[in-house]
Amino acid sequence: MARRRQAVTIKHVAADAGVSLQTVSRVINNGPNVRPEMKERVQASIDKLGYVPSIAAQRMSGSRSYLILALNDRDKTIAEWRGRSGTDWVDQMLLGGMLTCAEYGYRMMVELVDTHSDHVERELSATIAALQPDGVILTPPHSENPLISGFLAKKNIPFARIGSLEPGPGLRLTMDDEHSAGMATEHLLGLGHTRIGLIAGPEEYSLSGWRIEGWTNAMKAAGLAVDGLCERGDFGFESGLQAARKLLDREDRVTAIVASSDQMALATLEVASDLGLAVPDDLSVVSFDNTPVVRFTHPPLTAVDQPVAETISQAVKLLIGPDRKPLPTEPINVAGKMVMRSSTAPPRVRSLD
Amino acid sequence: MARRRQAVTIKHVAADAGVSLQTVSRVINNGPNVRPEMKERVQASIDKLGYVPSIAAQRMSGSRSYLILALNDRDKTIAEWRGRSGTDWVDQMLLGGMLTCAEYGYRMMVELVDTHSDHVERELSATIAALQPDGVILTPPHSENPLISGFLAKKNIPFARIGSLEPGPGLRLTMDDEHSAGMATEHLLGLGHTRIGLIAGPEEYSLSGWRIEGWTNAMKAAGLAVDGLCERGDFGFESGLQAARKLLDREDRVTAIVASSDQMALATLEVASDLGLAVPDDLSVVSFDNTPVVRFTHPPLTAVDQPVAETISQAVKLLIGPDRKPLPTEPINVAGKMVMRSSTAPPRVRSLD
DNA sequence: TGCACAAACGATTGCGCTTACGCGTTACGC
DNA sequence: GCGTAACGCGTAAGCGCAATCGTTTGTGCA
């Protein structure tokens, strides 16, 4: 196979426009010191020849790579692809990230890294060295991994941590989990529920804590107790079954449950069905994530929509930035919103305690 | 911001191992004419320094880019991300493609292109020029677009067309739609159904035709008529509603339906529910795709699992290839398999005609 | 022992682009 | 009117790597 060369290079454009390479380069990069008519002439040649700069060459000469790297946990991702995870992170990352990158002439690449591996840094280092991205986006649990944050900070690569409020380097963007959980709880309180359970996420995720916080605050503000009403899961279906059983398979069961992921909400539905509890009459369920699946359950789930795509889009914009000004160190919150469906209703029997 | 340079380059490795750049290069690329002990020495330096070649530089010097481009239709993809499409192509492409790429030291990038736009070729050309991938994977409907195939063939870039049997250049891999549809139909025939409807895909997709073929052949082999039992949809939910209504909202309704996508099967469930038909007692439903959602419907759907991931994985392997031998011109079939759930059962009343 | 020939490695070149720098031109101050 | 500065453009160097060619060393055979 013949060695493949770039069809039309900057050289061809320069020749066609009758200018130097440098001038063409300036036009491409919106550089200063180019007269409008010159710029126009060069642009005409670019359009005429259909010239597109090779990102490889651009990277080589020490400039930007026009590449944003989205880092996801490998196991989490594969679980997601197999349909066994709650959040569709990859889809949403691409939806928010890729389209926004495209707007700015950037590309987005997804790479998988094992967070818990003991050679994360090695693996990451290799990926960075090979790809040399202009920015990196970290999703949970990577966004809470100090090894990863530390490495990127040391390498001076701009990066965004999604869904983590943990202090440390890098841009932080969250989906305001405390507020979202509060919102879900208040919705149920408004319907008249007083025993509202929470299926929280695992401790490794700081967002789990924030959701507990939001739920607790809402309950306390209504003068209600929270003891024994919170169980933990790992966002997966199986763990949801166990947590839901603990909350439901007893006399003083809850009349409503806020689940921290769609899969755990699905599991809650399953347990309710096993126990002969009707949803929403005997049990109201609010889910987190609002992935496509919750529209097709029985009944369709009221859910907190996590604006993952918007958040990633924000991150990309800040990472790319028109100029390379320093990134905000304060966390940025993107508000979630509730999507009402038919899994929530007033409790059948008002609890009298 | 300081201009970021590669931390450790081939030069450092060469210096550390006390050899020339070229020798290091040979070791990296498994080149010939290197003594084992020398190879070992260089490899030791590589490991010690944590050296990883820059793909940008590799591409620059005229060799491979170690990049596989996966091309998806933009509108289709966004519909998918929003949860409104049947197949989770992107997920499956990444699952099959990215992991396989990783095995071979390659990376996979997803890009979106409008198939129906009148400047497909321009858009594609720009992407290719910028990225210079070693191979391209085309999913439907791109895999049936002669403009795209023609362009890639002209540029001499190896590419795979997934899910298309249309003649033309490029590697062809399909999921044996004819066989799959036959399998689904035979399953229903085996349960005793005689009036089995098909909700086919749109005409633009040749796989729609193959599924009709498989279904027709199975029916005819059982001595049954197919007239008026086939409706078309566009794989989306809305179109499924219409098609299902045509098949069900009449006296001589079918007792079983094979739907060409999960979303259309979901719609069929909806229509059945509206008409007061119980699934599977009054109506059996078999779905195509087997995306995660069908495990959570009522009842969970029996489905034909489309081995998209395996197919893409195959494509990647052939595209990369140990050597650049010519790609097979005959289509390669990857067999789907049926996943039994509870949406199929023998018909309640045996039709007597 | 001599020669041909292959294997093993090194030196050089260039991929396409940006950055650094240099020189000529115009604008503006006193 | 001359100096300085800013602008507008060109020239040259080099990014990290693989391809090409050149040089040395080893091997087989007569």
GROMACS .gro file of C-alpha atoms in nm, chain B residues 185-186 188-197 215-229 255-256 350-353:
model
   33
  538THR     CA    1  -4.062  -1.629   1.267
  539GLU     CA    2  -3.986  -1.997   1.318
  541LEU     CA    3  -4.347  -1.816   1.662
  542LEU     CA    4  -4.447  -2.084   1.414
  543GLY     CA    5  -4.319  -2.342   1.657
  544LEU     CA    6  -4.551  -2.201   1.923
  545GLY     CA    7  -4.843  -2.259   1.691
  546HIS     CA    8  -4.896  -1.914   1.543
  547THR     CA    9  -5.018  -1.891   1.187
  548ARG     CA   10  -5.090  -1.522   1.149
  549ILE     CA   11  -4.755  -1.361   1.215
  550GLY     CA   12  -4.712  -0.996   1.127
  568TRP     CA   13  -3.988  -1.380   0.740
  569THR     CA   14  -4.154  -1.450   0.404
  570ASN     CA   15  -3.950  -1.762   0.346
  571ALA     CA   16  -4.029  -1.903   0.688
  572MET     CA   17  -4.398  -1.837   0.643
  573LYS     CA   18  -4.405  -1.989   0.298
  574ALA     CA   19  -4.212  -2.291   0.414
  575ALA     CA   20  -4.491  -2.344   0.666
  576GLY     CA   21  -4.748  -2.307   0.391
  577LEU     CA   22  -4.879  -1.976   0.520
  578ALA     CA   23  -4.976  -1.656   0.345
  579VAL     CA   24  -4.806  -1.325   0.408
  580ASP     CA   25  -5.033  -1.083   0.225
  581GLY     CA   26  -5.121  -0.776   0.427
  582LEU     CA   27  -4.915  -0.892   0.721
  608THR     CA   28  -5.161  -1.325   1.687
  609ALA     CA   29  -4.793  -1.247   1.677
  703ARG     CA   30  -5.589  -2.154   1.742
  704SER     CA   31  -5.690  -1.987   1.420
  705LEU     CA   32  -5.890  -2.220   1.199
  706ASP     CA   33  -5.855  -2.129   0.838
   0.00000   0.00000   0.00000
